PDB file of C-alpha atoms in Angstrom:
ATOM      1  CA  GLY A   1       0.000   0.000   0.000  1.00 50.00           C
ATOM      2  CA  ALA A   2       0.934   3.625  -0.366  1.00 75.00           C
ATOM      3  CA  GLY A   3       1.023   4.380   3.333  1.00 90.00           C
ATOM      4  CA  VAL A   4      -0.259   3.451   6.751  1.00 94.00           C
ATOM      5  CA  SER A   5      -4.023   3.181   6.782  1.00 95.00           C
ATOM      6  CA  GLN A   6      -6.365   3.154   9.757  1.00 96.00           C
ATOM      7  CA  SER A   7     -10.017   2.386  10.129  1.00 96.00           C
ATOM      8  CA  PRO A   8     -12.462   3.648  11.003  1.00 97.00           C
ATOM      9  CA  SER A   9     -11.607   7.304  10.513  1.00 95.00           C
ATOM     10  CA  ASN A  10     -14.064   8.285  13.193  1.00 96.00           C
ATOM     11  CA  LYS A  11     -15.808   6.234  15.844  1.00 97.00           C
ATOM     12  CA  VAL A  12     -18.515   7.345  18.218  1.00 98.00           C
ATOM     13  CA  THR A  13     -19.484   4.935  20.958  1.00 97.00           C
ATOM     14  CA  GLU A  14     -21.346   4.864  24.218  1.00 97.00           C
ATOM     15  CA  LYS A  15     -19.644   4.586  27.555  1.00 97.00           C
ATOM     16  CA  GLY A  16     -19.153   0.959  28.522  1.00 97.00           C
ATOM     17  CA  LYS A  17     -19.026  -0.415  24.987  1.00 97.00           C
ATOM     18  CA  ASP A  18     -16.000  -2.149  23.486  1.00 98.00           C
ATOM     19  CA  VAL A  19     -14.287  -0.759  20.378  1.00 98.00           C
ATOM     20  CA  GLU A  20     -11.727  -2.102  17.922  1.00 98.00           C
ATOM     21  CA  LEU A  21      -9.408   0.120  15.945  1.00 98.00           C
ATOM     22  CA  ARG A  22      -7.504  -1.233  12.972  1.00 97.00           C
ATOM     23  CA  CYS A  23      -4.104  -0.377  11.532  1.00 97.00           C
ATOM     24  CA  ASP A  24      -2.644  -1.556   8.220  1.00 96.00           C
ATOM     25  CA  PRO A  25       1.087  -0.758   8.173  1.00 94.00           C
ATOM     26  CA  ILE A  26       3.178  -0.153   5.111  1.00 92.00           C
ATOM     27  CA  SER A  27       3.875  -3.472   3.407  1.00 90.00           C
ATOM     28  CA  GLY A  28       7.144  -4.976   4.602  1.00 87.00           C
ATOM     29  CA  HIS A  29       7.452  -2.812   7.708  1.00 89.00           C
ATOM     30  CA  THR A  30       8.343  -4.948  10.701  1.00 88.00           C
ATOM     31  CA  ALA A  31       7.823  -2.381  13.449  1.00 90.00           C
ATOM     32  CA  LEU A  32       4.393  -1.034  14.410  1.00 93.00           C
ATOM     33  CA  TYR A  33       3.477   1.533  17.046  1.00 94.00           C
ATOM     34  CA  TRP A  34       0.272   2.826  18.603  1.00 96.00           C
ATOM     35  CA  TYR A  35       0.051   6.323  20.071  1.00 96.00           C
ATOM     36  CA  ARG A  36      -2.811   8.267  21.634  1.00 96.00           C
ATOM     37  CA  GLN A  37      -3.319  11.988  21.099  1.00 94.00           C
ATOM     38  CA  SER A  38      -5.674  13.633  23.549  1.00 90.00           C
ATOM     39  CA  LEU A  39      -7.097  17.079  22.867  1.00 81.00           C
ATOM     40  CA  GLY A  40      -4.490  19.777  23.334  1.00 70.00           C
ATOM     41  CA  GLN A  41      -1.737  17.325  24.156  1.00 75.00           C
ATOM     42  CA  GLY A  42       1.102  15.618  22.393  1.00 80.00           C
ATOM     43  CA  LEU A  43       1.239  11.983  21.472  1.00 90.00           C
ATOM     44  CA  GLU A  44       1.423   9.358  24.179  1.00 92.00           C
ATOM     45  CA  PHE A  45       3.056   6.017  23.431  1.00 93.00           C
ATOM     46  CA  LEU A  46       0.812   2.984  23.956  1.00 96.00           C
ATOM     47  CA  ILE A  47       2.378  -0.175  22.522  1.00 95.00           C
ATOM     48  CA  TYR A  48       5.095  -1.333  20.136  1.00 92.00           C
ATOM     49  CA  PHE A  49       5.436  -4.482  18.030  1.00 91.00           C
ATOM     50  CA  GLN A  50       8.670  -5.596  16.383  1.00 88.00           C
ATOM     51  CA  GLY A  51       8.626  -8.720  14.253  1.00 84.00           C
ATOM     52  CA  ASN A  52       7.968 -11.839  16.295  1.00 82.00           C
ATOM     53  CA  SER A  53       9.270 -10.363  19.531  1.00 86.00           C
ATOM     54  CA  ALA A  54       7.036  -9.869  22.546  1.00 88.00           C
ATOM     55  CA  PRO A  55       5.362  -6.464  22.284  1.00 90.00           C
ATOM     56  CA  ASP A  56       6.316  -3.559  24.530  1.00 91.00           C
ATOM     57  CA  LYS A  57       3.022  -2.877  26.307  1.00 92.00           C
ATOM     58  CA  SER A  58       4.411  -0.506  28.904  1.00 91.00           C
ATOM     59  CA  GLY A  59       2.449   2.489  27.614  1.00 92.00           C
ATOM     60  CA  LEU A  60      -1.014   0.953  27.866  1.00 95.00           C
ATOM     61  CA  PRO A  61      -2.933   3.052  30.427  1.00 94.00           C
ATOM     62  CA  SER A  62      -5.052   0.252  31.887  1.00 94.00           C
ATOM     63  CA  ASP A  63      -5.971  -3.393  31.446  1.00 95.00           C
ATOM     64  CA  ARG A  64      -8.977  -2.297  29.409  1.00 97.00           C
ATOM     65  CA  PHE A  65      -6.546  -1.649  26.560  1.00 97.00           C
ATOM     66  CA  SER A  66      -5.050  -4.469  24.515  1.00 96.00           C
ATOM     67  CA  ALA A  67      -3.559  -4.868  21.069  1.00 96.00           C
ATOM     68  CA  GLU A  68      -2.539  -7.662  18.800  1.00 95.00           C
ATOM     69  CA  ARG A  69      -0.745  -7.961  15.534  1.00 94.00           C
ATOM     70  CA  THR A  70      -1.706 -10.907  13.394  1.00 84.00           C
ATOM     71  CA  GLY A  71       0.701 -12.395  10.896  1.00 81.00           C
ATOM     72  CA  GLY A  72       3.176  -9.606  11.504  1.00 77.00           C
ATOM     73  CA  SER A  73       1.047  -7.157   9.547  1.00 89.00           C
ATOM     74  CA  VAL A  74      -2.374  -5.796  10.531  1.00 94.00           C
ATOM     75  CA  SER A  75      -2.825  -4.645  14.110  1.00 97.00           C
ATOM     76  CA  THR A  76      -5.974  -4.170  16.160  1.00 97.00           C
ATOM     77  CA  LEU A  77      -6.210  -1.999  19.260  1.00 98.00           C
ATOM     78  CA  THR A  78      -9.105  -2.983  21.492  1.00 98.00           C
ATOM     79  CA  ILE A  79     -10.557  -0.837  24.248  1.00 98.00           C
ATOM     80  CA  GLN A  80     -12.999  -2.608  26.538  1.00 98.00           C
ATOM     81  CA  ARG A  81     -15.672  -0.885  28.610  1.00 98.00           C
ATOM     82  CA  THR A  82     -14.830   2.501  27.134  1.00 98.00           C
ATOM     83  CA  GLN A  83     -14.766   5.566  29.362  1.00 97.00           C
ATOM     84  CA  GLN A  84     -15.138   9.227  28.434  1.00 96.00           C
ATOM     85  CA  GLU A  85     -11.452   9.828  29.137  1.00 94.00           C
ATOM     86  CA  ASP A  86     -10.640   7.375  26.355  1.00 96.00           C
ATOM     87  CA  SER A  87     -11.843   9.976  23.829  1.00 96.00           C
ATOM     88  CA  ALA A  88      -8.822  10.850  21.706  1.00 96.00           C
ATOM     89  CA  VAL A  89      -7.204  10.357  18.337  1.00 96.00           C
ATOM     90  CA  TYR A  90      -5.439   7.016  18.113  1.00 97.00           C
ATOM     91  CA  LEU A  91      -2.491   7.052  15.743  1.00 96.00           C
ATOM     92  CA  CYS A  92      -0.645   4.094  14.319  1.00 96.00           C
ATOM     93  CA  ALA A  93       2.843   4.230  12.838  1.00 93.00           C
ATOM     94  CA  SER A  94       5.145   1.739  11.170  1.00 91.00           C
ATOM     95  CA  SER A  95       8.817   1.635  10.299  1.00 87.00           C
ATOM     96  CA  SER A  96      11.013  -0.691   8.309  1.00 83.00           C
ATOM     97  CA  SER A  97      12.816  -1.846  11.452  1.00 69.00           C
ATOM     98  CA  SER A  98      13.342  -0.763  15.013  1.00 59.00           C
ATOM     99  CA  GLY A  99      16.378   1.325  14.169  1.00 61.00           C
ATOM    100  CA  ILE A 100      16.352   4.718  15.812  1.00 58.00           C
ATOM    101  CA  LEU A 101      16.671   6.643  12.595  1.00 59.00           C
ATOM    102  CA  ASP A 102      14.161   4.542  10.739  1.00 71.00           C
ATOM    103  CA  THR A 103      11.401   7.024  10.149  1.00 78.00           C
ATOM    104  CA  GLN A 104       8.085   6.214  11.750  1.00 85.00           C
ATOM    105  CA  TYR A 105       5.384   6.725   9.139  1.00 88.00           C
ATOM    106  CA  PHE A 106       2.054   7.653  10.636  1.00 91.00           C
ATOM    107  CA  GLY A 107      -1.471   6.879   9.566  1.00 93.00           C
ATOM    108  CA  PRO A 108      -4.267   9.471   9.617  1.00 92.00           C
ATOM    109  CA  GLY A 109      -5.575   8.226  12.934  1.00 94.00           C
ATOM    110  CA  THR A 110      -8.942   7.201  14.325  1.00 96.00           C
ATOM    111  CA  ARG A 111     -10.865   9.820  16.250  1.00 96.00           C
ATOM    112  CA  LEU A 112     -12.689   8.064  19.085  1.00 97.00           C
ATOM    113  CA  THR A 113     -15.506   9.829  20.887  1.00 97.00           C
ATOM    114  CA  VAL A 114     -17.027   8.192  23.937  1.00 97.00           C
ATOM    115  CA  LEU A 115     -20.398   9.652  24.904  1.00 95.00           C
TER     116      LEU A 115
ATOM    117  CA  ALA B   1      12.089   9.601  32.353  1.00 73.00           C
ATOM    118  CA  GLN B   2      12.422  11.915  29.412  1.00 81.00           C
ATOM    119  CA  THR B   3      10.233  14.961  29.004  1.00 91.00           C
ATOM    120  CA  VAL B   4       9.784  17.333  26.088  1.00 95.00           C
ATOM    121  CA  THR B   5       8.397  20.842  26.548  1.00 95.00           C
ATOM    122  CA  GLN B   6       7.071  23.233  23.939  1.00 96.00           C
ATOM    123  CA  SER B   7       6.262  26.507  25.648  1.00 95.00           C
ATOM    124  CA  GLN B   8       4.484  28.159  22.714  1.00 95.00           C
ATOM    125  CA  PRO B   9       0.974  26.737  22.245  1.00 94.00           C
ATOM    126  CA  GLU B  10       0.309  29.025  19.268  1.00 96.00           C
ATOM    127  CA  MET B  11       2.351  31.137  16.890  1.00 97.00           C
ATOM    128  CA  SER B  12       1.648  33.072  13.736  1.00 97.00           C
ATOM    129  CA  VAL B  13       3.841  34.455  10.990  1.00 97.00           C
ATOM    130  CA  GLN B  14       3.370  36.363   7.770  1.00 97.00           C
ATOM    131  CA  GLU B  15       3.964  34.546   4.523  1.00 97.00           C
ATOM    132  CA  ALA B  16       7.621  34.729   3.384  1.00 97.00           C
ATOM    133  CA  GLU B  17       8.875  35.631   6.856  1.00 97.00           C
ATOM    134  CA  THR B  18      10.918  33.527   9.264  1.00 98.00           C
ATOM    135  CA  VAL B  19       9.613  31.935  12.445  1.00 98.00           C
ATOM    136  CA  THR B  20      11.297  29.956  15.221  1.00 98.00           C
ATOM    137  CA  LEU B  21       9.552  27.321  17.317  1.00 98.00           C
ATOM    138  CA  SER B  22      11.030  26.446  20.709  1.00 98.00           C
ATOM    139  CA  CYS B  23      11.567  23.065  22.309  1.00 98.00           C
ATOM    140  CA  THR B  24      13.374  22.000  25.452  1.00 97.00           C
ATOM    141  CA  TYR B  25      13.839  18.505  26.787  1.00 96.00           C
ATOM    142  CA  ASP B  26      15.105  16.772  29.859  1.00 94.00           C
ATOM    143  CA  THR B  27      17.083  13.566  29.866  1.00 90.00           C
ATOM    144  CA  SER B  28      19.960  11.921  31.664  1.00 88.00           C
ATOM    145  CA  GLU B  29      20.997  10.148  28.474  1.00 86.00           C
ATOM    146  CA  ASN B  30      23.992  11.290  26.473  1.00 86.00           C
ATOM    147  CA  ASN B  31      23.055   9.649  23.186  1.00 86.00           C
ATOM    148  CA  TYR B  32      19.688  10.325  21.680  1.00 90.00           C
ATOM    149  CA  TYR B  33      17.878  11.757  18.676  1.00 90.00           C
ATOM    150  CA  LEU B  34      15.525  14.669  18.279  1.00 93.00           C
ATOM    151  CA  PHE B  35      12.817  15.218  15.699  1.00 94.00           C
ATOM    152  CA  TRP B  36      10.341  17.792  14.532  1.00 96.00           C
ATOM    153  CA  TYR B  37       7.068  16.461  13.148  1.00 95.00           C
ATOM    154  CA  LYS B  38       4.360  18.418  11.366  1.00 96.00           C
ATOM    155  CA  GLN B  39       0.661  17.559  11.700  1.00 93.00           C
ATOM    156  CA  PRO B  40      -1.639  19.385   9.267  1.00 91.00           C
ATOM    157  CA  PRO B  41      -5.444  19.278   9.637  1.00 86.00           C
ATOM    158  CA  SER B  42      -5.429  15.930   7.839  1.00 82.00           C
ATOM    159  CA  ARG B  43      -3.932  14.533  11.092  1.00 85.00           C
ATOM    160  CA  GLN B  44      -1.103  12.842   9.181  1.00 85.00           C
ATOM    161  CA  MET B  45       2.151  13.216  11.131  1.00 89.00           C
ATOM    162  CA  ILE B  46       5.020  14.066   8.785  1.00 91.00           C
ATOM    163  CA  LEU B  47       8.692  14.061   9.705  1.00 91.00           C
ATOM    164  CA  VAL B  48      10.201  17.500   9.060  1.00 95.00           C
ATOM    165  CA  ILE B  49      13.753  17.169  10.327  1.00 95.00           C
ATOM    166  CA  ARG B  50      15.896  15.120  12.710  1.00 93.00           C
ATOM    167  CA  GLN B  51      19.097  15.628  14.660  1.00 93.00           C
ATOM    168  CA  GLU B  52      21.548  13.173  16.171  1.00 90.00           C
ATOM    169  CA  ALA B  53      22.731  14.368  19.571  1.00 90.00           C
ATOM    170  CA  TYR B  54      26.328  13.363  18.891  1.00 89.00           C
ATOM    171  CA  LYS B  55      26.519  15.699  15.911  1.00 89.00           C
ATOM    172  CA  GLN B  56      27.463  19.296  16.616  1.00 86.00           C
ATOM    173  CA  GLN B  57      26.361  20.493  13.203  1.00 92.00           C
ATOM    174  CA  ASN B  58      22.773  21.643  13.071  1.00 95.00           C
ATOM    175  CA  ALA B  59      20.519  19.732  10.690  1.00 94.00           C
ATOM    176  CA  THR B  60      19.046  21.511   7.674  1.00 95.00           C
ATOM    177  CA  GLU B  61      16.325  20.454   5.243  1.00 94.00           C
ATOM    178  CA  ASN B  62      15.606  23.098   2.628  1.00 95.00           C
ATOM    179  CA  ARG B  63      13.682  25.898   4.415  1.00 97.00           C
ATOM    180  CA  PHE B  64      13.811  24.086   7.757  1.00 98.00           C
ATOM    181  CA  SER B  65      16.766  24.196  10.106  1.00 97.00           C
ATOM    182  CA  VAL B  66      17.373  23.552  13.774  1.00 97.00           C
ATOM    183  CA  ASN B  67      19.376  25.225  16.509  1.00 97.00           C
ATOM    184  CA  PHE B  68      20.551  22.373  18.703  1.00 96.00           C
ATOM    185  CA  GLN B  69      22.091  23.397  22.023  1.00 95.00           C
ATOM    186  CA  LYS B  70      22.968  20.170  23.797  1.00 93.00           C
ATOM    187  CA  ALA B  71      24.194  21.698  27.038  1.00 93.00           C
ATOM    188  CA  ALA B  72      21.048  23.789  27.336  1.00 95.00           C
ATOM    189  CA  LYS B  73      18.892  20.851  26.159  1.00 95.00           C
ATOM    190  CA  SER B  74      17.278  23.083  23.602  1.00 96.00           C
ATOM    191  CA  PHE B  75      16.152  22.149  20.092  1.00 97.00           C
ATOM    192  CA  SER B  76      14.415  24.955  18.186  1.00 98.00           C
ATOM    193  CA  LEU B  77      13.049  24.805  14.643  1.00 98.00           C
ATOM    194  CA  LYS B  78      13.498  27.697  12.237  1.00 98.00           C
ATOM    195  CA  ILE B  79      11.256  27.942   9.205  1.00 98.00           C
ATOM    196  CA  SER B  80      12.475  30.375   6.567  1.00 98.00           C
ATOM    197  CA  ASP B  81      10.366  31.887   3.792  1.00 97.00           C
ATOM    198  CA  SER B  82       7.172  30.629   5.448  1.00 98.00           C
ATOM    199  CA  GLN B  83       4.496  29.309   3.117  1.00 97.00           C
ATOM    200  CA  LEU B  84       0.763  28.923   3.599  1.00 96.00           C
ATOM    201  CA  GLY B  85       1.218  25.156   3.461  1.00 95.00           C
ATOM    202  CA  ASP B  86       3.389  25.328   6.565  1.00 97.00           C
ATOM    203  CA  THR B  87       0.265  25.978   8.631  1.00 97.00           C
ATOM    204  CA  ALA B  88       0.069  22.985  10.966  1.00 96.00           C
ATOM    205  CA  MET B  89       0.699  21.711  14.463  1.00 95.00           C
ATOM    206  CA  TYR B  90       4.397  21.125  15.039  1.00 97.00           C
ATOM    207  CA  PHE B  91       5.637  18.560  17.528  1.00 96.00           C
ATOM    208  CA  CYS B  92       9.109  18.175  18.952  1.00 96.00           C
ATOM    209  CA  ALA B  93      10.011  14.574  19.787  1.00 94.00           C
ATOM    210  CA  PHE B  94      12.810  12.681  21.508  1.00 91.00           C
ATOM    211  CA  ILE B  95      14.045   9.120  21.332  1.00 88.00           C
ATOM    212  CA  GLN B  96      16.925   7.582  23.238  1.00 83.00           C
ATOM    213  CA  THR B  97      19.348   5.361  21.379  1.00 76.00           C
ATOM    214  CA  SER B  98      18.431   2.370  23.535  1.00 70.00           C
ATOM    215  CA  GLY B  99      14.726   2.812  23.008  1.00 68.00           C
ATOM    216  CA  SER B 100      12.164   2.763  20.275  1.00 73.00           C
ATOM    217  CA  ARG B 101       9.318   4.936  21.507  1.00 83.00           C
ATOM    218  CA  LEU B 102       9.072   8.617  20.691  1.00 88.00           C
ATOM    219  CA  THR B 103       8.353  11.089  23.488  1.00 91.00           C
ATOM    220  CA  PHE B 104       6.477  14.116  22.174  1.00 93.00           C
ATOM    221  CA  GLY B 105       5.998  17.685  23.351  1.00 94.00           C
ATOM    222  CA  GLU B 106       2.555  19.250  23.593  1.00 92.00           C
ATOM    223  CA  GLY B 107       2.812  20.876  20.181  1.00 94.00           C
ATOM    224  CA  THR B 108       2.819  24.394  18.737  1.00 96.00           C
ATOM    225  CA  GLN B 109       0.042  25.466  16.371  1.00 96.00           C
ATOM    226  CA  LEU B 110       1.637  27.548  13.635  1.00 97.00           C
ATOM    227  CA  THR B 111      -0.492  29.719  11.378  1.00 97.00           C
ATOM    228  CA  VAL B 112       1.007  31.327   8.290  1.00 97.00           C
ATOM    229  CA  ASN B 113      -0.976  34.385   7.254  1.00 97.00           C
ATOM    230  CA  PRO B 114      -1.181  35.645   3.653  1.00 96.00           C
TER     231      PRO B 114
END
């Protein structure tokens, strides 16, 4: 594909519902990242996948958040029992490896609104 | 833990003029990398420029350049000959050489006026 894609673009849900956000990285990229961007704030790291290694989940804010990456490609971020404070833009990025200077290419994000 | 601070929530500049965006950071690491990302209304984060901490020479990419002051832990972005398309949110970001996650500042909303 041409770039990182994310779906849906926007998601409105009710408090307490579960949501799934999808990320399709650039083909061949082995590293995948999820970030959260709350209103008026910078990006906050959530989770990182690199190849077949165990993911770095240290940024997940609570056990309601989980993510998986199937087949080393597509990733899904799941938020269970959503809360209003989960409202944010969720950005996914991928890079060709985990090298520091390997540019992280970002998708357009999913704007999540929890009512 | 590393922190990145952008003290200018909003800035504006006239088209064709020069503007400087400020960024400071705090780290105990000696080897790291710094980045400026641009986020237009489309929400797509785009890498503008990057700097390796071990390099004394300031990075330059066309109209974009940085003033990297390692001792002061300062990393400002200068945009010359500002264009309307430069209007965006600009984020300063840090990554340590032993890590993989980016730590971002709060962002500066830049508006270029015609």
